[in-house]
JSON list of C-alpha atoms in Angstrom, two decimals:
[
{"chain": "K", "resi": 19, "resn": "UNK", "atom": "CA", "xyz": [-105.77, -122.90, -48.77]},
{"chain": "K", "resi": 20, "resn": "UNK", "atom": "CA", "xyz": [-107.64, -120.25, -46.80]},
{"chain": "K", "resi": 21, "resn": "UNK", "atom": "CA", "xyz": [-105.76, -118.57, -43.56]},
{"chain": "K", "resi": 22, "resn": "UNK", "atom": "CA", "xyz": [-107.73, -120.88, -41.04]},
{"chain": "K", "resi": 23, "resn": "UNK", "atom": "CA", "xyz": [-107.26, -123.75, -42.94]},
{"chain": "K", "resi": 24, "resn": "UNK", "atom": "CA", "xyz": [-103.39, -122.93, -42.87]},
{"chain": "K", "resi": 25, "resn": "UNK", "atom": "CA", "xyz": [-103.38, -122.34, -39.48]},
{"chain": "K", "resi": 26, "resn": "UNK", "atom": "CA", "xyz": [-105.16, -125.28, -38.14]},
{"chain": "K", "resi": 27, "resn": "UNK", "atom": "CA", "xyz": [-102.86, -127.42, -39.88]},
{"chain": "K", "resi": 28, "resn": "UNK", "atom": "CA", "xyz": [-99.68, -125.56, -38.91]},
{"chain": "K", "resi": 29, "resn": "UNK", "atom": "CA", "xyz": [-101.82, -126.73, -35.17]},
{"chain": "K", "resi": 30, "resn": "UNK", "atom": "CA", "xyz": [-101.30, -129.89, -35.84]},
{"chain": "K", "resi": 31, "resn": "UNK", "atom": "CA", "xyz": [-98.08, -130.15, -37.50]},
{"chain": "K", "resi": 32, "resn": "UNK", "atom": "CA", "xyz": [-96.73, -128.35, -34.83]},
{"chain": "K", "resi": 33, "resn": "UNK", "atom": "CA", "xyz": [-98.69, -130.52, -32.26]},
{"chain": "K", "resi": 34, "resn": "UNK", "atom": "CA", "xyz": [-97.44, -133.86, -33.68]},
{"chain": "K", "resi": 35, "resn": "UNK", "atom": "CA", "xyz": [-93.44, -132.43, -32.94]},
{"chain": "K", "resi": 36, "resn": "UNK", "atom": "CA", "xyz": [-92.56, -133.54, -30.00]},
{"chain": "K", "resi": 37, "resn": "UNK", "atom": "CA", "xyz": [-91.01, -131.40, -27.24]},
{"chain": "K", "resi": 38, "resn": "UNK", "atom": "CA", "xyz": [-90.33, -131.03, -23.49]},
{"chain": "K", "resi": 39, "resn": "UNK", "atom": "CA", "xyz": [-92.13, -128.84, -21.52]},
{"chain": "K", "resi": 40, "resn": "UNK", "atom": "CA", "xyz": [-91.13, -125.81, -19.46]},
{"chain": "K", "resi": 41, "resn": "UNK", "atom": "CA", "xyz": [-92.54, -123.42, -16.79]},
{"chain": "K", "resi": 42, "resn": "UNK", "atom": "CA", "xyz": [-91.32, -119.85, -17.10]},
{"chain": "K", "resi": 43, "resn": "UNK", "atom": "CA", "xyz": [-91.53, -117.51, -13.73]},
{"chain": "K", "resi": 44, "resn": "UNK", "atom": "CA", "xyz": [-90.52, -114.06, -12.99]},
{"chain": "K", "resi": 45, "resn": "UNK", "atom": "CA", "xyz": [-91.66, -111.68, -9.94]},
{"chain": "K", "resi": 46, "resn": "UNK", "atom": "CA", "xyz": [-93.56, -108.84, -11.07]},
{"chain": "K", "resi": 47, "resn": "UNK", "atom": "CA", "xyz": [-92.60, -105.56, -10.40]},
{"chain": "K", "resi": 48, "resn": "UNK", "atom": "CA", "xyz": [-94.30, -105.39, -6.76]},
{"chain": "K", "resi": 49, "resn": "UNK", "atom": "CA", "xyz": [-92.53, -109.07, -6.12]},
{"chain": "K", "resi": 50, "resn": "UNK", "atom": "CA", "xyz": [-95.26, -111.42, -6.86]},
{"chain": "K", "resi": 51, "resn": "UNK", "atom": "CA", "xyz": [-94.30, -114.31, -8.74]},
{"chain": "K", "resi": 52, "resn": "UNK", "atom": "CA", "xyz": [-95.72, -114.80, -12.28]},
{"chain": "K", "resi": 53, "resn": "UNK", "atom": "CA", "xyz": [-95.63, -118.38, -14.35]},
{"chain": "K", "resi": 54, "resn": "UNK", "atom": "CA", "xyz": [-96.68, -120.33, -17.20]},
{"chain": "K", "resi": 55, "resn": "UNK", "atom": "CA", "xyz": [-96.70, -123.02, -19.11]},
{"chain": "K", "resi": 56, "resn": "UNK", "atom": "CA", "xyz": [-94.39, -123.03, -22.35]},
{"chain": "K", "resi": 57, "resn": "UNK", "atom": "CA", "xyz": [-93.56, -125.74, -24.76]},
{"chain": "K", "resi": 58, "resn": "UNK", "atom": "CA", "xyz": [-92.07, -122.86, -27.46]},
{"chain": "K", "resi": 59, "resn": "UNK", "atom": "CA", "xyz": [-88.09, -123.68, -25.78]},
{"chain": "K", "resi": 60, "resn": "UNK", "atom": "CA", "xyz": [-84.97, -124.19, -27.64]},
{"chain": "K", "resi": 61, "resn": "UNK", "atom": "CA", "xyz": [-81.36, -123.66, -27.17]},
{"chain": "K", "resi": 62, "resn": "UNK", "atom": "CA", "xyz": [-79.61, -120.96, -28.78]},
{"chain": "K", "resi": 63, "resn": "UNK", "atom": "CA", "xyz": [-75.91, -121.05, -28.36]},
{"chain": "K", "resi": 64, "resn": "UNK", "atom": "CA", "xyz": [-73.05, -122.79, -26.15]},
{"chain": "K", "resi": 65, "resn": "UNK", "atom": "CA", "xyz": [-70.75, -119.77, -25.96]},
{"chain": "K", "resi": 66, "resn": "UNK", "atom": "CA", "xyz": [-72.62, -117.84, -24.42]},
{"chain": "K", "resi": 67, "resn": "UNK", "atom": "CA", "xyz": [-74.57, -120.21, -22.90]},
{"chain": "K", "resi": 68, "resn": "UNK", "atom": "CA", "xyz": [-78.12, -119.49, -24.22]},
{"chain": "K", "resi": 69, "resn": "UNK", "atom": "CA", "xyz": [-82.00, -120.03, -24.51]},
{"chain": "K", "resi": 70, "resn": "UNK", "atom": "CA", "xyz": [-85.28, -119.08, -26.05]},
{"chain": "K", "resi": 71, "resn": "UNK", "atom": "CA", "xyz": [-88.71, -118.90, -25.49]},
{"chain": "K", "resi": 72, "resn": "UNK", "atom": "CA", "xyz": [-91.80, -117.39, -26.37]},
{"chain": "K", "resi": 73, "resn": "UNK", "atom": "CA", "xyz": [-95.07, -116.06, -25.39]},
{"chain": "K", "resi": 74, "resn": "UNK", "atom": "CA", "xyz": [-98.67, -115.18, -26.51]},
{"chain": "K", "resi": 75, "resn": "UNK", "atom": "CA", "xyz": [-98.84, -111.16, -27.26]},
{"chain": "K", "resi": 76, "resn": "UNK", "atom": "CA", "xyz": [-102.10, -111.91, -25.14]},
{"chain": "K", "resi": 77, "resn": "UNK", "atom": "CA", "xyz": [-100.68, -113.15, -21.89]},
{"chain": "K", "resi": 78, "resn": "UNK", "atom": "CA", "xyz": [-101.89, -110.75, -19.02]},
{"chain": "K", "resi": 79, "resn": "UNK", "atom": "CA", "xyz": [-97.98, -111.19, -17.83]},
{"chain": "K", "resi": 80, "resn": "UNK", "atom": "CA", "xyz": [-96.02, -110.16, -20.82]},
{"chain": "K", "resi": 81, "resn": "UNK", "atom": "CA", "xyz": [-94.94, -106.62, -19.76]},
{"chain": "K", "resi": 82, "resn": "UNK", "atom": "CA", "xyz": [-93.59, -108.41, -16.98]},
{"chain": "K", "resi": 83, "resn": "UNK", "atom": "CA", "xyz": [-91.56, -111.37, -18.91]},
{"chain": "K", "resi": 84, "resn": "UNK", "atom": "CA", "xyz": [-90.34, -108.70, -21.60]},
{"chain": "K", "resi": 85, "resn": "UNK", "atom": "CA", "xyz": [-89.45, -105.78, -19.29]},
{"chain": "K", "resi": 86, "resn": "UNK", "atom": "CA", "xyz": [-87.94, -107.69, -16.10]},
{"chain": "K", "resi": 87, "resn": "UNK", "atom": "CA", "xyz": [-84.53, -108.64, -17.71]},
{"chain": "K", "resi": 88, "resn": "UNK", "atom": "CA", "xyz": [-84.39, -111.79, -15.72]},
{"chain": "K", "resi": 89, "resn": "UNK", "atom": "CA", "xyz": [-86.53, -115.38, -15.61]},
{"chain": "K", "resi": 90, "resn": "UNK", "atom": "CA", "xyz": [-86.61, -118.89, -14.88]},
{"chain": "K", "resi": 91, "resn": "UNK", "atom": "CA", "xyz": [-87.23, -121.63, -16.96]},
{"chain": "K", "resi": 92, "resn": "UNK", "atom": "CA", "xyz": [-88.25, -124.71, -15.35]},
{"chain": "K", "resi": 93, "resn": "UNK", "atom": "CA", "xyz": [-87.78, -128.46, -17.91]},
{"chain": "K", "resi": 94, "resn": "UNK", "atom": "CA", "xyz": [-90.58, -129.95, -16.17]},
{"chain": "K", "resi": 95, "resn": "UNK", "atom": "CA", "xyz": [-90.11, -134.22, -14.86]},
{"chain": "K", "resi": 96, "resn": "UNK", "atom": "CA", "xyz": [-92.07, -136.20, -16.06]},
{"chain": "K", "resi": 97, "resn": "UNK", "atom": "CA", "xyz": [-94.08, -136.64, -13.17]},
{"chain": "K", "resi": 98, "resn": "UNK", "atom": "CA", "xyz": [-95.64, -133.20, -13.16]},
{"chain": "K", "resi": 99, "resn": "UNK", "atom": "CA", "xyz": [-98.33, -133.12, -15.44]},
{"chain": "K", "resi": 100, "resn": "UNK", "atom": "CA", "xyz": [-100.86, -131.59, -12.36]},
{"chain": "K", "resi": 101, "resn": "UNK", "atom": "CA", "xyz": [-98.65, -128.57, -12.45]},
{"chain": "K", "resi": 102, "resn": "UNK", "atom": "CA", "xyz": [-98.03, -128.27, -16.10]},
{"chain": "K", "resi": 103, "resn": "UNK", "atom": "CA", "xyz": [-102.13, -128.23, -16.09]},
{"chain": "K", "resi": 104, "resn": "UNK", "atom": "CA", "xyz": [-102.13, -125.54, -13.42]},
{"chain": "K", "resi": 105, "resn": "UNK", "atom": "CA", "xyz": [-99.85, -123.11, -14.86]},
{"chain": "K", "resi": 106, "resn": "UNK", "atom": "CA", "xyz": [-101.44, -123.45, -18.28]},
{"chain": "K", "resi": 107, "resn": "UNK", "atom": "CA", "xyz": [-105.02, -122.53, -16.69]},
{"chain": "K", "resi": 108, "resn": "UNK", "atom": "CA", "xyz": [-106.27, -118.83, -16.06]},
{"chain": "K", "resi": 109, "resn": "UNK", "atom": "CA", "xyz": [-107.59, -116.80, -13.40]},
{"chain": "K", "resi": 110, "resn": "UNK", "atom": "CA", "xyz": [-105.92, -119.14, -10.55]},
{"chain": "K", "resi": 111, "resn": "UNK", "atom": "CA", "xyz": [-103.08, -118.56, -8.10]},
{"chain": "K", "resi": 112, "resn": "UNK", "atom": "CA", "xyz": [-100.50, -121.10, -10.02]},
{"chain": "K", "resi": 113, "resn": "UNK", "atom": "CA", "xyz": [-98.02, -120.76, -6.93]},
{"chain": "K", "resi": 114, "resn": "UNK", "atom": "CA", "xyz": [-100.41, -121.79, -3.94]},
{"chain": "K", "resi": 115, "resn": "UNK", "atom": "CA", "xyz": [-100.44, -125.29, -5.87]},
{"chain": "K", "resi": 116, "resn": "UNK", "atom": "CA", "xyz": [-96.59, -125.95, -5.70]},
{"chain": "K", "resi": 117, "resn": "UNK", "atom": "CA", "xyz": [-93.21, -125.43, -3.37]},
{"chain": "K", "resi": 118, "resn": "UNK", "atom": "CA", "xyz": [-91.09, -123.10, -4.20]},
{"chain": "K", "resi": 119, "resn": "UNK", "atom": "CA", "xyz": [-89.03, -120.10, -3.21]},
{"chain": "K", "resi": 120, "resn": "UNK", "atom": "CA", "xyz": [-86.49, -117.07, -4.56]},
{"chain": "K", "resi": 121, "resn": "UNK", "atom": "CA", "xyz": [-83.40, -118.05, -5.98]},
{"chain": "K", "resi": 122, "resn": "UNK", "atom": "CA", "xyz": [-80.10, -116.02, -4.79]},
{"chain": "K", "resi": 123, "resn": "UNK", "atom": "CA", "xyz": [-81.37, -113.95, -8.32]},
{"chain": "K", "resi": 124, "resn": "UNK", "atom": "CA", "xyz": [-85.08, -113.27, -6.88]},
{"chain": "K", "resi": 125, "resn": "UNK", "atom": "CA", "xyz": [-86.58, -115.85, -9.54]},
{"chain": "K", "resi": 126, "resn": "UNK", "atom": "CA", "xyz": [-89.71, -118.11, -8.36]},
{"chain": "K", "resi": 127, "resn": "UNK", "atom": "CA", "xyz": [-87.89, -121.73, -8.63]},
{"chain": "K", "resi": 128, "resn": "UNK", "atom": "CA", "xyz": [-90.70, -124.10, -8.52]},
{"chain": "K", "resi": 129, "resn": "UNK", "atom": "CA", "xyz": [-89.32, -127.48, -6.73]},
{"chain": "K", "resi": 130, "resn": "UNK", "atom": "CA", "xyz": [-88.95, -130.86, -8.26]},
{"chain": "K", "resi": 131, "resn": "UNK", "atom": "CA", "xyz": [-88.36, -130.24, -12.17]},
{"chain": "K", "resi": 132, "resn": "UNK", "atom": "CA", "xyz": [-85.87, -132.09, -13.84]},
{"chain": "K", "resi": 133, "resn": "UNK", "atom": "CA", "xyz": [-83.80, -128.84, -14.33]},
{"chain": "K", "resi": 134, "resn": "UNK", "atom": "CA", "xyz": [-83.75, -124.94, -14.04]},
{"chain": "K", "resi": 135, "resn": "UNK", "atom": "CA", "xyz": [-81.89, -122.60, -16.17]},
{"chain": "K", "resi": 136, "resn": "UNK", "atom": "CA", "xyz": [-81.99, -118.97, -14.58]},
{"chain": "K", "resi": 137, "resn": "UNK", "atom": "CA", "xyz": [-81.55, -116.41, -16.68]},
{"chain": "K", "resi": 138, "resn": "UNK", "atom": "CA", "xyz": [-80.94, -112.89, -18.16]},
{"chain": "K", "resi": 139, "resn": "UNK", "atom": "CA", "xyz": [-82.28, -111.49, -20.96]},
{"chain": "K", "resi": 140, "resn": "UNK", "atom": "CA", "xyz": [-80.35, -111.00, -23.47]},
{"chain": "K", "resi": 141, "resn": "UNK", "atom": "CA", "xyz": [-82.79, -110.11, -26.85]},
{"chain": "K", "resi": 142, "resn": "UNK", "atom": "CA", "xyz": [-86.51, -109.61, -27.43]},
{"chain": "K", "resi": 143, "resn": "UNK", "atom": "CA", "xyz": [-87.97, -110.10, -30.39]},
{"chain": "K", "resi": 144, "resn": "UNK", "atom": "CA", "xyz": [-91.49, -109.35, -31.62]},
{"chain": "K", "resi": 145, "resn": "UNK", "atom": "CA", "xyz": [-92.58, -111.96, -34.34]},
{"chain": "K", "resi": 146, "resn": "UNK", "atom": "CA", "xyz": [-96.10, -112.10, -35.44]},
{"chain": "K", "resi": 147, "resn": "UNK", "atom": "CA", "xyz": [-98.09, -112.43, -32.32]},
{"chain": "K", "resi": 148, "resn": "UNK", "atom": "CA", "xyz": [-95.49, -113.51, -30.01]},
{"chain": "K", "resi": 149, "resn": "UNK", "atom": "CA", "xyz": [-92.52, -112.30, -28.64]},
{"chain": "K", "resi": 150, "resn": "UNK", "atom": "CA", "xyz": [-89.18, -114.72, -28.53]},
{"chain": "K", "resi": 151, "resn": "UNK", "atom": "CA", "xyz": [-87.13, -114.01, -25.48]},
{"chain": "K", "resi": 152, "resn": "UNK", "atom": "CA", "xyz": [-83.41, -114.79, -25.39]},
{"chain": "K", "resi": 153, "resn": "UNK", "atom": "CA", "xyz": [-81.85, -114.93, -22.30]},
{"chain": "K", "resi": 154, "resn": "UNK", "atom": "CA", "xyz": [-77.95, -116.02, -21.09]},
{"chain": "K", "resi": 155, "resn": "UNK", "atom": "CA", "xyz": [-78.02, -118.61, -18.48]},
{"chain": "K", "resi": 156, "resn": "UNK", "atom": "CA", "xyz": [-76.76, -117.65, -14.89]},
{"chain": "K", "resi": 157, "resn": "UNK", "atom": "CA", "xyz": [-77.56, -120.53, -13.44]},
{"chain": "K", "resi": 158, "resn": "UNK", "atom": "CA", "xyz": [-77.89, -124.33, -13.61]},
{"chain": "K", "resi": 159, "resn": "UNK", "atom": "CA", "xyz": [-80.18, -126.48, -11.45]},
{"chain": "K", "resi": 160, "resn": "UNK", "atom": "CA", "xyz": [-80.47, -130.62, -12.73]},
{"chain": "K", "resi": 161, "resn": "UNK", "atom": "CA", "xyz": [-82.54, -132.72, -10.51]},
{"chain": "K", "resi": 162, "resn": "UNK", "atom": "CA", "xyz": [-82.24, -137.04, -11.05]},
{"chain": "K", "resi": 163, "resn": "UNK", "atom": "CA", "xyz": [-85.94, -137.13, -12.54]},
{"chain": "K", "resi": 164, "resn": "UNK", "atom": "CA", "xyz": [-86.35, -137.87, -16.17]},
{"chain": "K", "resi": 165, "resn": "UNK", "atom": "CA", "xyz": [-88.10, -134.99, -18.33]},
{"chain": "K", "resi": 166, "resn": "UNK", "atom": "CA", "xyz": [-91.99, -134.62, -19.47]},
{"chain": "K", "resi": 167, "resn": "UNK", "atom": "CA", "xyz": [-92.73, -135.25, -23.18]},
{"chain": "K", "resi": 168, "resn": "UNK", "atom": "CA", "xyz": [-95.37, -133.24, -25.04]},
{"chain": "K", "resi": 169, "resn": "UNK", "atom": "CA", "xyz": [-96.62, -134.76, -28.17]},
{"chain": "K", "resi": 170, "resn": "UNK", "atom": "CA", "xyz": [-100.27, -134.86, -30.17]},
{"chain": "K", "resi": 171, "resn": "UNK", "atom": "CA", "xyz": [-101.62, -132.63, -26.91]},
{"chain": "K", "resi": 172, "resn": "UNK", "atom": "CA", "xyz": [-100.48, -135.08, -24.33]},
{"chain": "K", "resi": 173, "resn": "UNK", "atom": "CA", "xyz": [-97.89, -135.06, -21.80]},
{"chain": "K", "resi": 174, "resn": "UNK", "atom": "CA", "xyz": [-96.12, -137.49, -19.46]},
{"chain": "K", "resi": 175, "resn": "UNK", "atom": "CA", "xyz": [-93.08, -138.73, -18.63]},
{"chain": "K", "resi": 176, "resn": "UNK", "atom": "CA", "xyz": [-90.65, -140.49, -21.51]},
{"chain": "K", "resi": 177, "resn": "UNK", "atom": "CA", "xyz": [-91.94, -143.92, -22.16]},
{"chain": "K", "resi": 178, "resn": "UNK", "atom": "CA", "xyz": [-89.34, -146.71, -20.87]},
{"chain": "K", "resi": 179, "resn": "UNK", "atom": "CA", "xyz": [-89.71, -148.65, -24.47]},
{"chain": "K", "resi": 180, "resn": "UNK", "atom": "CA", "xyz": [-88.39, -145.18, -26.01]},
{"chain": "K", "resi": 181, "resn": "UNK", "atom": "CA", "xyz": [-84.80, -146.43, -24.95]},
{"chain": "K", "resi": 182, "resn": "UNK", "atom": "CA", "xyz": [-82.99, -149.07, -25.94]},
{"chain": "K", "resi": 183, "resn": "UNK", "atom": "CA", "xyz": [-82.43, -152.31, -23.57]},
{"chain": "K", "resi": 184, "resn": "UNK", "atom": "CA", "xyz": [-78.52, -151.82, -22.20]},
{"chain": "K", "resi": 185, "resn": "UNK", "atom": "CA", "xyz": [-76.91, -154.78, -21.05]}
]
């Protein structure tokens, strides 16, 4: 198999896995907040209480993610596919779109996700052409909404025939 080949079906494996999905926000270093869309989450360990994520090498925003030492991951509902949209899509002021404010730890938390883990970073690493970010969770936000579901390219909330009837 030739490179391309490989990598369009690692696409698509990787595509067919399904996964929550997260926005990730920071403040830059003048204040502004910074977000995107990430579906590249996992936890990492209970004690400490950690995470990981990672992002594109080509991000306009990665100095900021890497070199902060703090961020916010948001585990979208399943009712916010409009924002997941708009923080995945360039050249557009993400924030003007949603509510939000600054947490006690000056991170962007966006309002209405089904949780928010803040965060401090803990480990970078550079792997291929993305960079994994570890960070210890600071803080704990759960909402009552159910979380999104990425899967095949599409999003949404949890189908109800995903869970058992309970009687």
């Amino acid at each position: 198999m030739t490179k391309d080949t490989n990598q369009q079906l690692f696409k698509e494996v990787m595509g067919s896995y399904p996964t929550g999905v997260t926005i990730v926000t920071a403040t830059d270093h003048d204040g502004n907040p910074v977000g995107l869309t990430v579906n590249s989450f996992a936890s990492v360990s209970l004690d400490p209480l950690m995470v990981l994520w990672s992002i594109d090498h080509k991000v306009s925003t990665i100095k900021t993610f890497t070199e902060l030492g703090k961020f916010a991951i948001h585990i979208l509902a399943g009712d916010q596919q409009k924002l997941c949209k708009t923080f995945a899509s360039k050249n557009i002021d993400r924030f003007s779109t949603c509510k939000w404010e600054l947490s006690e730890n000056q991170l962007p938390i966006i309002e209405g996700a089904f949780a928010v883990l803040e965060c401090e970073t803990f480990k970078t690493v550079e792997a291929g052409d993305h960079t994994t970010l570890i960070g210890e969770v600071t803080n704990i936000q759960k909402g009552e909404k159910d979380p999104m579901l990425y899967h095949r390219r599409q999003f949404g909330p949890i189908p109800a025939e995903f869970y058992p009837e309970t009687k």
